[in-house]
XYZ file of C-alpha atoms in Angstrom:
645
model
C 118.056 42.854 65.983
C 115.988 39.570 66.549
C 112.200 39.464 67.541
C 110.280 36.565 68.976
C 106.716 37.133 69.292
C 104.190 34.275 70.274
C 100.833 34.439 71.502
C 99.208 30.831 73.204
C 96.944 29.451 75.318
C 97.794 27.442 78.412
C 96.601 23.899 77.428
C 94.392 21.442 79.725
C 91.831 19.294 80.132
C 89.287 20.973 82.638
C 85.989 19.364 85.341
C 84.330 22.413 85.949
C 81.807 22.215 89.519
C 80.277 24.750 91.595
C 81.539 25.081 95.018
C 81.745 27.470 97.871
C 79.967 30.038 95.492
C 82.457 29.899 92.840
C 83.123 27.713 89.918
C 86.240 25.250 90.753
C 87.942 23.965 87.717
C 90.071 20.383 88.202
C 92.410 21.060 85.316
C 95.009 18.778 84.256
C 97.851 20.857 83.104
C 100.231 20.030 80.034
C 103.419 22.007 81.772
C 104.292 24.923 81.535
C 107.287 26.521 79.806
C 110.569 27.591 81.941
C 111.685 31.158 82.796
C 114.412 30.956 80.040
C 111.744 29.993 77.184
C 110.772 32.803 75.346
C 107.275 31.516 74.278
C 104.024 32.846 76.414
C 103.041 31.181 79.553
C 100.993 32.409 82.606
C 101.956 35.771 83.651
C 103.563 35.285 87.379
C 102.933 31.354 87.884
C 106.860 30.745 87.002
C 105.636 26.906 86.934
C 103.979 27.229 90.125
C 99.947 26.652 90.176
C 98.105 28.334 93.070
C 98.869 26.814 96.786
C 98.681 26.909 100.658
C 101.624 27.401 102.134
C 100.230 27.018 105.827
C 101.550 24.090 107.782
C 99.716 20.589 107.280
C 97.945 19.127 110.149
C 99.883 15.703 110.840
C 98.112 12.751 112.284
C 100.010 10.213 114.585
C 101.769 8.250 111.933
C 103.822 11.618 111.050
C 101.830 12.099 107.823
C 100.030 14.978 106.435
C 96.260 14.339 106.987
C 93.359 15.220 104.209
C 89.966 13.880 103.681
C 88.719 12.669 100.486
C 85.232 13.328 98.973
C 82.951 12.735 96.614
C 81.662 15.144 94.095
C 77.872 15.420 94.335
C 76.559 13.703 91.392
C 80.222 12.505 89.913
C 82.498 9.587 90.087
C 85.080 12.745 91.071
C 87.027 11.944 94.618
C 88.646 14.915 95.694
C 91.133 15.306 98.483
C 90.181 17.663 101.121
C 93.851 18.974 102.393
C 93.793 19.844 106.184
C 95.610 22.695 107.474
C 96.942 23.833 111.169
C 96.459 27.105 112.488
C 97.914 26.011 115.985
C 96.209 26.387 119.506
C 94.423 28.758 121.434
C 92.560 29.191 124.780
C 88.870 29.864 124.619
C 87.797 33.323 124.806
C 91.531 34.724 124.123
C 92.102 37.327 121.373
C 94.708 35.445 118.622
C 95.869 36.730 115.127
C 96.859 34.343 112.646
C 97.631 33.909 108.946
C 96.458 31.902 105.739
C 99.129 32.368 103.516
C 99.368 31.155 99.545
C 101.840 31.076 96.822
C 101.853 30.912 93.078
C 99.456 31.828 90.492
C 99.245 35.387 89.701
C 98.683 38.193 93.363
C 96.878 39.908 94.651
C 94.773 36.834 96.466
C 91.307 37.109 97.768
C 90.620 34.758 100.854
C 87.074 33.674 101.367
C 85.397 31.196 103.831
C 82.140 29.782 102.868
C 79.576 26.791 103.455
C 80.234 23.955 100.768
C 78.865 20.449 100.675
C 80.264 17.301 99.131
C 79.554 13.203 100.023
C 81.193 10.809 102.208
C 82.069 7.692 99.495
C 81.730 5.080 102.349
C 78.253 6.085 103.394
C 77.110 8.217 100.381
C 75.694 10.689 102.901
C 76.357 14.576 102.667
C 79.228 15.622 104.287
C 79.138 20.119 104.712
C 82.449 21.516 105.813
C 81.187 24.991 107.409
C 82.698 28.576 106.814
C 84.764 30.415 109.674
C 81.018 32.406 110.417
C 79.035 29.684 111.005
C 81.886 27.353 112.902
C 81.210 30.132 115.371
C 78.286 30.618 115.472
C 75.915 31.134 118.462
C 79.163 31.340 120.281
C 80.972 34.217 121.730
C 83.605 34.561 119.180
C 84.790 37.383 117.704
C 86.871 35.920 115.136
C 86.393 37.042 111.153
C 88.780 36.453 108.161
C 90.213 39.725 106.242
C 90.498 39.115 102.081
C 94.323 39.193 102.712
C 94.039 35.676 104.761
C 94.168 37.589 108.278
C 92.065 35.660 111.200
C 92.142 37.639 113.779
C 89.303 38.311 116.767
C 88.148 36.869 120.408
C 88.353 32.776 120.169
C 85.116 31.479 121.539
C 84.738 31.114 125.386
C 82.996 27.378 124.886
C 81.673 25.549 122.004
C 79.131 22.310 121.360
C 80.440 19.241 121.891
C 80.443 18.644 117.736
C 82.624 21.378 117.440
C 85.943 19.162 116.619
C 89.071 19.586 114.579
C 89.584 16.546 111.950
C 91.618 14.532 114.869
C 88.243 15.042 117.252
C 89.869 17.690 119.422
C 87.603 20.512 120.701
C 88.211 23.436 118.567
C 87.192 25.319 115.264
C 87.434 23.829 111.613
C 86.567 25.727 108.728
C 86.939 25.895 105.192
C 88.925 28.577 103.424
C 89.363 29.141 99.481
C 91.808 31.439 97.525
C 91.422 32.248 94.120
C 94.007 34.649 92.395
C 93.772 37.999 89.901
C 92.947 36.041 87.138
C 89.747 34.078 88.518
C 86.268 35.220 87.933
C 83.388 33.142 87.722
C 83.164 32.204 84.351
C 86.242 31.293 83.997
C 88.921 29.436 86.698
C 91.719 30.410 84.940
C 92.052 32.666 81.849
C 95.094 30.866 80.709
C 97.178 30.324 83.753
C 97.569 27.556 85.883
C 95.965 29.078 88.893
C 92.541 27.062 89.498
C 91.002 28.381 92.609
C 92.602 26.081 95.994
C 90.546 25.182 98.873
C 91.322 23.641 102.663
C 90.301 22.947 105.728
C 91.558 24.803 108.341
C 91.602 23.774 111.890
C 92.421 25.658 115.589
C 92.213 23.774 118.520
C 90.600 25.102 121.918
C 91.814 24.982 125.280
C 91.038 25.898 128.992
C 93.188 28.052 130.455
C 93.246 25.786 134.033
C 95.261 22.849 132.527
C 96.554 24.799 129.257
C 99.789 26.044 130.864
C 102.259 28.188 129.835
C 103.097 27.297 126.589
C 103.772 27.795 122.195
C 100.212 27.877 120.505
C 102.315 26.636 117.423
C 105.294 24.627 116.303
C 105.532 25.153 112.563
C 105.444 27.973 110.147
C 104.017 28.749 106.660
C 107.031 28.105 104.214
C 108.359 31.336 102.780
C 109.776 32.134 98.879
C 112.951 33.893 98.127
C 112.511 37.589 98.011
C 108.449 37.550 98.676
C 106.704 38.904 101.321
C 106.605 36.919 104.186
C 104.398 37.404 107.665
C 103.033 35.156 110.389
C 102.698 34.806 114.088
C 104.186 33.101 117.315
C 101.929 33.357 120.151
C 101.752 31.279 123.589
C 98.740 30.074 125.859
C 99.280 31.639 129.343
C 101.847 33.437 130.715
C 101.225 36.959 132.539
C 101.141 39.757 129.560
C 102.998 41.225 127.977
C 105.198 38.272 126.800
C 108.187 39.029 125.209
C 109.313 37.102 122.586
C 113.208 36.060 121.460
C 115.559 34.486 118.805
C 117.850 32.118 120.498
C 119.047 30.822 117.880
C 119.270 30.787 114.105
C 120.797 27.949 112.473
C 121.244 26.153 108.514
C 119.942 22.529 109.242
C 121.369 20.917 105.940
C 125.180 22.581 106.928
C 124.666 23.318 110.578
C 126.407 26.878 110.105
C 124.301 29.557 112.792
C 123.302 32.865 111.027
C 121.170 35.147 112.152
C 117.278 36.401 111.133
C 118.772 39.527 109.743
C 120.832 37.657 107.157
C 117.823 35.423 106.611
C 115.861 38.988 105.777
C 113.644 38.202 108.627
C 112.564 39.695 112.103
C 111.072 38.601 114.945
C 109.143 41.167 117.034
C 108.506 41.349 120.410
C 105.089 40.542 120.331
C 106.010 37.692 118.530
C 104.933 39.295 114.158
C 107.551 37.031 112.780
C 107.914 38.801 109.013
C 110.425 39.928 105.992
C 111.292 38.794 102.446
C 113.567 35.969 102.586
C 117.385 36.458 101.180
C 118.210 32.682 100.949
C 116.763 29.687 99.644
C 117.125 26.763 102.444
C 115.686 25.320 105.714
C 116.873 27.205 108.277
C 116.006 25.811 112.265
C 114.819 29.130 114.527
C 114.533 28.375 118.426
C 112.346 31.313 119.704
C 112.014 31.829 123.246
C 108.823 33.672 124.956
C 108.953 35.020 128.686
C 105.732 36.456 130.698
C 106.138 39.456 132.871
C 107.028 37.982 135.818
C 110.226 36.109 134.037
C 108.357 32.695 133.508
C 109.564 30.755 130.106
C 107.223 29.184 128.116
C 107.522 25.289 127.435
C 106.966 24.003 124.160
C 103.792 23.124 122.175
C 104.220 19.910 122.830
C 105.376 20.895 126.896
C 108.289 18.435 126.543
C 111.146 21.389 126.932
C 111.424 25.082 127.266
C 111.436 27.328 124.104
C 110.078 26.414 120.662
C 111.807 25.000 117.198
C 110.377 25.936 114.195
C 111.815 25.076 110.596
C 111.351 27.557 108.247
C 111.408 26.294 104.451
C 112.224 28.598 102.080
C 111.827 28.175 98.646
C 113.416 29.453 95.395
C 111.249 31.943 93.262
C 112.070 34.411 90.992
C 109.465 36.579 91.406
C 109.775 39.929 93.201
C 106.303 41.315 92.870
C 105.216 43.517 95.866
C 101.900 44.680 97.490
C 104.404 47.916 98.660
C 107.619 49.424 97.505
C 109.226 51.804 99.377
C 110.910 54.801 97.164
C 112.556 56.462 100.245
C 112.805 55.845 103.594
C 115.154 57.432 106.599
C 115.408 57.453 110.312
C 117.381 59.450 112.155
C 117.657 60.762 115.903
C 119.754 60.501 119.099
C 120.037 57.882 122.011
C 120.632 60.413 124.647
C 117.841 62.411 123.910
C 114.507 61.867 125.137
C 112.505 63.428 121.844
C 113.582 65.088 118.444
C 113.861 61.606 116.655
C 111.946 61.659 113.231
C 111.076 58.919 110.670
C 109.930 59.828 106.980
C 108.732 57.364 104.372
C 107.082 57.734 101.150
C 106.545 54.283 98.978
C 104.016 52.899 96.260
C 101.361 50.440 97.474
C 99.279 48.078 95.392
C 95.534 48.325 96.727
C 93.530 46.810 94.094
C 90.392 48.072 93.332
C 90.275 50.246 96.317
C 89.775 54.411 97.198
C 90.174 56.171 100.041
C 86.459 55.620 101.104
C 86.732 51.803 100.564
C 89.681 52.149 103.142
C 87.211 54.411 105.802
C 88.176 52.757 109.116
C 90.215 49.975 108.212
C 93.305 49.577 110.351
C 96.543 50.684 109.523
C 99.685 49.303 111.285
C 103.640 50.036 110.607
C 106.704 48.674 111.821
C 110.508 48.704 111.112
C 112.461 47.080 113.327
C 110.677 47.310 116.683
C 109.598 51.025 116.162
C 105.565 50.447 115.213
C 101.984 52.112 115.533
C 98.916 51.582 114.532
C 95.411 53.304 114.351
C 92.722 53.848 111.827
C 92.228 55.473 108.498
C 89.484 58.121 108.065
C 87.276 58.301 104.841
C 90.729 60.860 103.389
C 92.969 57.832 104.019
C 95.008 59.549 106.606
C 95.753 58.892 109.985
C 97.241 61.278 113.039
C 98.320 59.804 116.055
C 99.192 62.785 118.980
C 101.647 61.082 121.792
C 102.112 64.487 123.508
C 105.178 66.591 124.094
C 105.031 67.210 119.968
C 105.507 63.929 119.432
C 103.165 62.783 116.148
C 102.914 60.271 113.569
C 101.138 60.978 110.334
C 99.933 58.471 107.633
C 98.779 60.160 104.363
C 97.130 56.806 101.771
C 95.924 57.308 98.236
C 94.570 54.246 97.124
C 93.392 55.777 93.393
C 97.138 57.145 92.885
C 98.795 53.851 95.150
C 100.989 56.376 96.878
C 101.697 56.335 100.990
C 103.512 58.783 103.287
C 104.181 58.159 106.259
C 106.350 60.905 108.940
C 107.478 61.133 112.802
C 108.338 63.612 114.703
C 109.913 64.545 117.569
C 109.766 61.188 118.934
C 111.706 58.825 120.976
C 112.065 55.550 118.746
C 115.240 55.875 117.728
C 116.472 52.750 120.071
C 113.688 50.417 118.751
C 115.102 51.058 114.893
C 117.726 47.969 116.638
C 121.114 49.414 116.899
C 122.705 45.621 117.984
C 126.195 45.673 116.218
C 125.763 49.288 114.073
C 129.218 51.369 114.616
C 130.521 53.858 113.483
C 132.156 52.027 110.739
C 128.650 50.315 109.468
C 128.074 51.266 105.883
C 124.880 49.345 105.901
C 122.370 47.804 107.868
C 119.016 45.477 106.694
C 115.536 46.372 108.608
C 112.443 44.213 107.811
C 109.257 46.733 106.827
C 106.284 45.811 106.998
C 102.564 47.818 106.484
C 99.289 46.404 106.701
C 96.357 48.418 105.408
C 92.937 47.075 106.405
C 92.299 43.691 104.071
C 93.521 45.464 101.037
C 97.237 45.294 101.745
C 99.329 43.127 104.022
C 103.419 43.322 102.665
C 107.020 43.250 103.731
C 110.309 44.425 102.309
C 113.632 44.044 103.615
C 115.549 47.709 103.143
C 119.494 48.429 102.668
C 119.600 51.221 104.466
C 123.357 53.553 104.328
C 123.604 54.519 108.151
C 125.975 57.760 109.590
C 127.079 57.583 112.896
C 128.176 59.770 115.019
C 128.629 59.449 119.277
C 125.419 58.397 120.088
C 124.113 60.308 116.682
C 122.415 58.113 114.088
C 121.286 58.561 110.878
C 119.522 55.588 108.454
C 118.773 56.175 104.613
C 117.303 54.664 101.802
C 116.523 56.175 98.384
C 115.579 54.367 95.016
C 118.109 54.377 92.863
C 120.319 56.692 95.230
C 121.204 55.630 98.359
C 121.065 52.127 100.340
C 119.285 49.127 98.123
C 115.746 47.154 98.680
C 117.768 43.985 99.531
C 114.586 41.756 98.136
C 113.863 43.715 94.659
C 110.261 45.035 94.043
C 107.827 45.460 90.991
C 104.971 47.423 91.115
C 102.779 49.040 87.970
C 102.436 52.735 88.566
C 99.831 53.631 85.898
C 98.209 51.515 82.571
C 96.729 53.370 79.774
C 94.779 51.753 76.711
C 92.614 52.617 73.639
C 90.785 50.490 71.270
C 91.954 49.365 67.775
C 92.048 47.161 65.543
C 95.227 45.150 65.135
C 97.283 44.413 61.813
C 95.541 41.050 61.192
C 92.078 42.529 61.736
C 91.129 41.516 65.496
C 89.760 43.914 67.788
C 92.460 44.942 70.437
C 93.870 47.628 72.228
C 97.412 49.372 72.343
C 98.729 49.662 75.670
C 100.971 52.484 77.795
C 102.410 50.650 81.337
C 104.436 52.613 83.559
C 106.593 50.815 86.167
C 108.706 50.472 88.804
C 111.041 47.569 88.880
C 113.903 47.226 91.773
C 116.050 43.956 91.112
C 117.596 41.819 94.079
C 120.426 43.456 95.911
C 123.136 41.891 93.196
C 125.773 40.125 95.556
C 122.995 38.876 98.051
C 120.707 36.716 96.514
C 122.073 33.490 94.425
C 120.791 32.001 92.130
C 120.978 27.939 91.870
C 123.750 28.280 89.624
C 125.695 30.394 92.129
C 125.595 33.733 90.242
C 124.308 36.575 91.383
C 121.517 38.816 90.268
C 121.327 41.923 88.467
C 119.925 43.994 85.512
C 122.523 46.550 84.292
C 124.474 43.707 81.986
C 121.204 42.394 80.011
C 121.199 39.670 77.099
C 117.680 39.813 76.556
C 114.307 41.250 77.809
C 111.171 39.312 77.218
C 108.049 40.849 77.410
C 104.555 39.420 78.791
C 101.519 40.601 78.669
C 97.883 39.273 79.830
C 98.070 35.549 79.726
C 99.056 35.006 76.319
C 101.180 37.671 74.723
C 105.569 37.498 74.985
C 107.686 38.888 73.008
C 111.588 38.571 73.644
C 113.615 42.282 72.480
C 117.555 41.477 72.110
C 119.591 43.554 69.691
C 122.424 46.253 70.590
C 119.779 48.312 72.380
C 119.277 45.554 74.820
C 122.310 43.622 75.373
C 124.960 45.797 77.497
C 123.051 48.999 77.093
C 122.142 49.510 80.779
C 121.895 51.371 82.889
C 119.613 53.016 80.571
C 117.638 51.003 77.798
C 115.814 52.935 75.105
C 114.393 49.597 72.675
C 112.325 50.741 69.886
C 110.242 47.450 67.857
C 109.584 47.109 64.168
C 106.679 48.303 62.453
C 105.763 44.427 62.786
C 106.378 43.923 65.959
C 103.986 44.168 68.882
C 106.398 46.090 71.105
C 106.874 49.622 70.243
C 109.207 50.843 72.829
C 110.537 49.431 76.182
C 112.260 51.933 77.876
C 113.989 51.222 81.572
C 117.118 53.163 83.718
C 118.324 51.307 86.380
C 119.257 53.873 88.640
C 116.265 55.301 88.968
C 113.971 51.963 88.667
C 111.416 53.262 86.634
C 110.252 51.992 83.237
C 107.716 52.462 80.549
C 106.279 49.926 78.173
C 104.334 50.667 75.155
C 102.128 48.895 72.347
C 101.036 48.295 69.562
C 97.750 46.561 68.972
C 97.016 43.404 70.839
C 94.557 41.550 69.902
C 92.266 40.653 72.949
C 92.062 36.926 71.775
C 95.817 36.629 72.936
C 96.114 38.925 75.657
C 92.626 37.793 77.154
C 92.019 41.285 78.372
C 88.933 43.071 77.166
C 88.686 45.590 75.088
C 87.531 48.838 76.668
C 84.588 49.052 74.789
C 83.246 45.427 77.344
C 85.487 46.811 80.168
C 81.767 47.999 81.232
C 80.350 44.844 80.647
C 82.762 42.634 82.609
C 83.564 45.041 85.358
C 87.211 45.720 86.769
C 89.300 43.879 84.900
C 93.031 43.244 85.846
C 96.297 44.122 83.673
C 99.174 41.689 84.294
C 102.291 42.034 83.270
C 105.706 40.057 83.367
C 109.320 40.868 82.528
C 111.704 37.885 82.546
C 115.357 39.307 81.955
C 118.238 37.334 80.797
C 121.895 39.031 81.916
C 125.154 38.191 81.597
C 127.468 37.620 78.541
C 126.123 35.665 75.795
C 129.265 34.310 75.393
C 129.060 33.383 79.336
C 127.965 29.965 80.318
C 125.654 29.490 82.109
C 123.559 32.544 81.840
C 120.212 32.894 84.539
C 117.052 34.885 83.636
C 116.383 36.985 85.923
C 112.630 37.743 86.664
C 111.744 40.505 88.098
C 108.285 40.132 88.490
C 104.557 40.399 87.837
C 101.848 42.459 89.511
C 97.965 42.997 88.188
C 96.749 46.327 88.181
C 92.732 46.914 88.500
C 91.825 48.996 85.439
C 88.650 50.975 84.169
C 86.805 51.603 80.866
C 85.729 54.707 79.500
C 84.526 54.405 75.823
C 87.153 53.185 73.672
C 89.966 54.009 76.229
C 91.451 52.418 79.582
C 92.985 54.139 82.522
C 94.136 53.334 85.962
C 92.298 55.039 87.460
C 88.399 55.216 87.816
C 85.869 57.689 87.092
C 85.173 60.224 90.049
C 82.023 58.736 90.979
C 82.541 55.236 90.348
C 83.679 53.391 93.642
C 85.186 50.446 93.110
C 84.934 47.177 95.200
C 87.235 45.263 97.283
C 88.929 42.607 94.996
């Protein structure tokens, strides 16, 4: 058997200023190490510091626009990216999305004053939040920790109300900082300095507006990670009804469809899924208004609406949710009796059911959806008469949801376009959004039966139908102090997880193989931001489905333990010193609040013998954790409440 173990820091030269109520640190990274290397790195940047993904906002020359600044008191210029969040007509109710990438999720989205100087002039230039761009206006509009901006546009605004291109409109800043920020410190070791941007909506009337796209780009999406935005139009008689016209690869020119994609366009335009394939795929969506008018383009030059959606490569499955079983079943020639059933895992950091009192809860799988609110038990019971019911049943503490239907008529919506009675499978975009605490998409595999117009769809972990895009999720983290074998104070750790690797024959890799965990070469271990430690040895390699590891006396691994077919895993610890990790021990957990446990798992599989090989990694999630003493759980004392991340 051969052990690595290494513990770093990320190196870099940080400017540390204060802005927008946090600290922002301008660091000047060294590189990090690749996905193959065995030695520590950030836990879940793979390479990638923190980042928009939101569509720039182009000026005339066709180049992405940004303004540059002066740090108050510095010879520091920083560029001030500008972002486009698309059009809207005053006093009309929009949703949008800020989206991000990279650095270590869950993200918290804030919008705040900040103030910086114009180098030409040297005079003070203040780039307001979203509250006070509207205020004294009419506008209803607010933006959710999860990057939702949603609410009633105003009806009018001053005439200094302007984009950056001097359009009347709404421009605000927005900042994102990741699980590892706090205020102390930007980083902890990764990559991820807290990102800000402008972001900018333009206002219409509705007399010369016409019937047309609000938007005409996307936020880019990456492979197997949640992915959710929306299309919406100005005018048009509601309800508009929006439609994929077509779906087409614009490096090869080869049509496919959203499904294969791992996307789904809704009729109220929720475009969402976890991407399948890395690419840039052209979509031409078309939206008509209930008296069968078509919308023109943003720009009005033709009907319908292109839109390029980039996706990137990423090896990172990490979820917000993970479904654990999942069917739908009824009959198309009925008019009840239809019945859904879910249960799943959900990642609401730092919340309980009385943080999520009356936030709003919305489902949908294909186009059966609903939507209500959550009362201070986390549940939710929606009565459509004739015994028709949907029940939601949330606990935040454990992370568990269950969700059930019955005797209803949805059957139709679950999309039955091309499903015979010879389909063995069929892919159906999830998504759940709970309040600001979770907003998250899979893509399931379900195994359908059909029979006349009979149908049956199933999922199970590890049993039948597949999670197409992989998921990772902690299910529980338990610690106690110590003191580790060369004398630093640490603590030995207990994770429980649940780790679902991409659908193998779906998603390739660059080098054209496919992915997969039951033929492993090695396993490395991450922990915090600057613990690894790589297990190989004939207890790793070729010992799935089931791998029982047990570490050296030395070694800072004590058991890894993981079965494939049921997706569920258990690390354990020795020691760690909290130098390396950079988590607390539990007896400062008090003193520095929640604290977050990452952790990482990069997987090599294949033959060693096999060239090239492609390390698989499955993913990294941070779990908010609690101290108690000398010990750490998962979950928080019974009268502690915890806040919103």
């Amino acid at each position: 058997m051969r052990v690595s173990q290494v513990g770093s820091r990320a190196i870099g030269l940080g400017l540390v200023f204060a802005m927008a109520g946090f600290t922002l640190a301008i660091t000047m990274d060294s590189g990090e190490s690749d996905a193959l290397d065995v030695s520590a790195r950030a836990v879940g940047t793979n390479g990638t510091p923190l980042h928009f993904t939101n569509p720039k906002l182009f000026g005339t020359t066709g180049k992405a626009l940004f303004g540059t600044l002066l740090i108050p008191g510095t010879s520091i210029l920083v560029n001030t990216p500008e972002y486009d969040l698309g059009d809207a007509l005053f006093g009309s109710a929009i949703v949008r999305y800020v989206t991000a990438a990279g650095g270590v999720k869950p993200y918290r989205f804030t919008s705040e004053n900040y103030t910086l100087t114009d180098p030409a002039t040297g005079n003070p230039v203040t780039v307001l939040s979203l509250a006070n761009a509207i205020l004294n206006t009419s506008s209803t509009l607010t933006l959710g920790v999860s990057g939702i901006v949603a609410g009633k546009a105003p009806i009018s605004v001053s005439p200094s109300s302007q984009t950056f291109t001097g359009q009347k409109g709404l421009r605000f800043n927005v900042g994102v900082t990741d699980a590892y920020f706090t205020n102390t410190s930007a980083a902890k070791g990764t990559n991820s300095n807290p990102q800000f941007g402008n972001f900018n909506l333009t206002l219409y009337d509705s007399a010369t507006a016409g019937f047309r796209f609000a938007v005409d780009s996307l936020p880019a999406g990456l492979l197997a990670t949640p992915y959710i935005s929306k299309i919406e139009v100005l005018g048009g008689r509601t309800p508009v009804v929006f439609s994929t016209v077509s779906v087409t690869n614009k490096l090869t020119g080869v049509a496919t469809t959203l499904s294969a994609l791992g996307m789904f366009l809704a009729t109220n335009g929720s475009f969402y899924g976890r991407p399948l394939n890395v690419g840039t795929y052209t979509i031409v969506v078309k939206a008509k208004d209930n008296v069968g008018a078509t919308a023109r383009s943003r720009n009005a030059m033709a009907f319908n609406q292109s839109f390029d959606l980039v996706i990137e490569d990423n090896r990172v499955t990490s979820s917000d949710t993970m479904t654990t079983l999942c069917s739908v079943s009824g009959d198309t020639s009925r008019t009840s009796g239809d019945l859904l059933s879910l249960k799943g895992l959900i990642n609401a950091v730092g919340q309980d059911n009385f943080n999520l009192l009356n936030s709003d809860f919305s489902f949908q799988l294909g186009n059966i959806g609903f939507s209500g609110r959550l009362d201070k038990h986390g549940k939710f019971v929606q009565n459509n008469g004739g015994g028709s019911k949907f029940t939601v049943n949330i606990n935040a503490r454990a992370g568990t949801i269950t969700i059930r239907a019955v005797h209803g008529t949805f059957i139709s919506g679950f999309d039955l376009t091309g499903v015979t009675a010879t389909t063995q499978t069929v892919d159906r975009p999830l998504k759940i959004v709970i309040g600001n605490a979770v907003n998250s998409t899979e893509v399931i595999r379900f195994t359908s039966s059909v029979s006349g117009t009979s149908y049956a769809f199933n999922f199970a972990l590890g049993l039948k139908g597949a999670n197409a895009t992989g998921g990772f999720q902690i299910i529980s983290v338990h610690g106690r102090d110590d003191v580790a074998i060369t004398g630093a104070s640490g603590d030995a750790w207990r994770v429980g997880f649940v780790a679902q690797p991409r659908l193998d024959g779906v998603v390739a890799n660059p080098n054209n193989q496919h992915e997969g965990i039951d033929n492993v070469a090695s396993i490395n271990v991450r922990i915090g931001g600057g613990f690894a430690q790589l297990l190989t040895g004939p207890k790793i390699v070729g010992a799935g489905p089931k791998i029982n590891f047990a570490g050296q006396p030395t070694d800072g691994i004590q058991s890894f333990k993981f079965d494939s077919k049921s997706a569920k895993g258990m690390v354990t610890t020795r020691v760690l010193s909290s130098k390396i990790t950079g988590i607390p021990t539990a007896a400062n957990a008090v003193k520095t609040s929640n604290i977050y446990f990452p952790l990482g798992l990069d997987i090599k599989r294949g033959d060693p013998k096999l060239a090239p090989n492609y390390a698989t990694f499955i993913g990294e999630h941070a779990r908010r954790i609690f101290g108690s003493g000398s010990n750490y759980t998962d979950k928080p004392p019974a009268r502690q409440v915890p806040g919103i991340f």
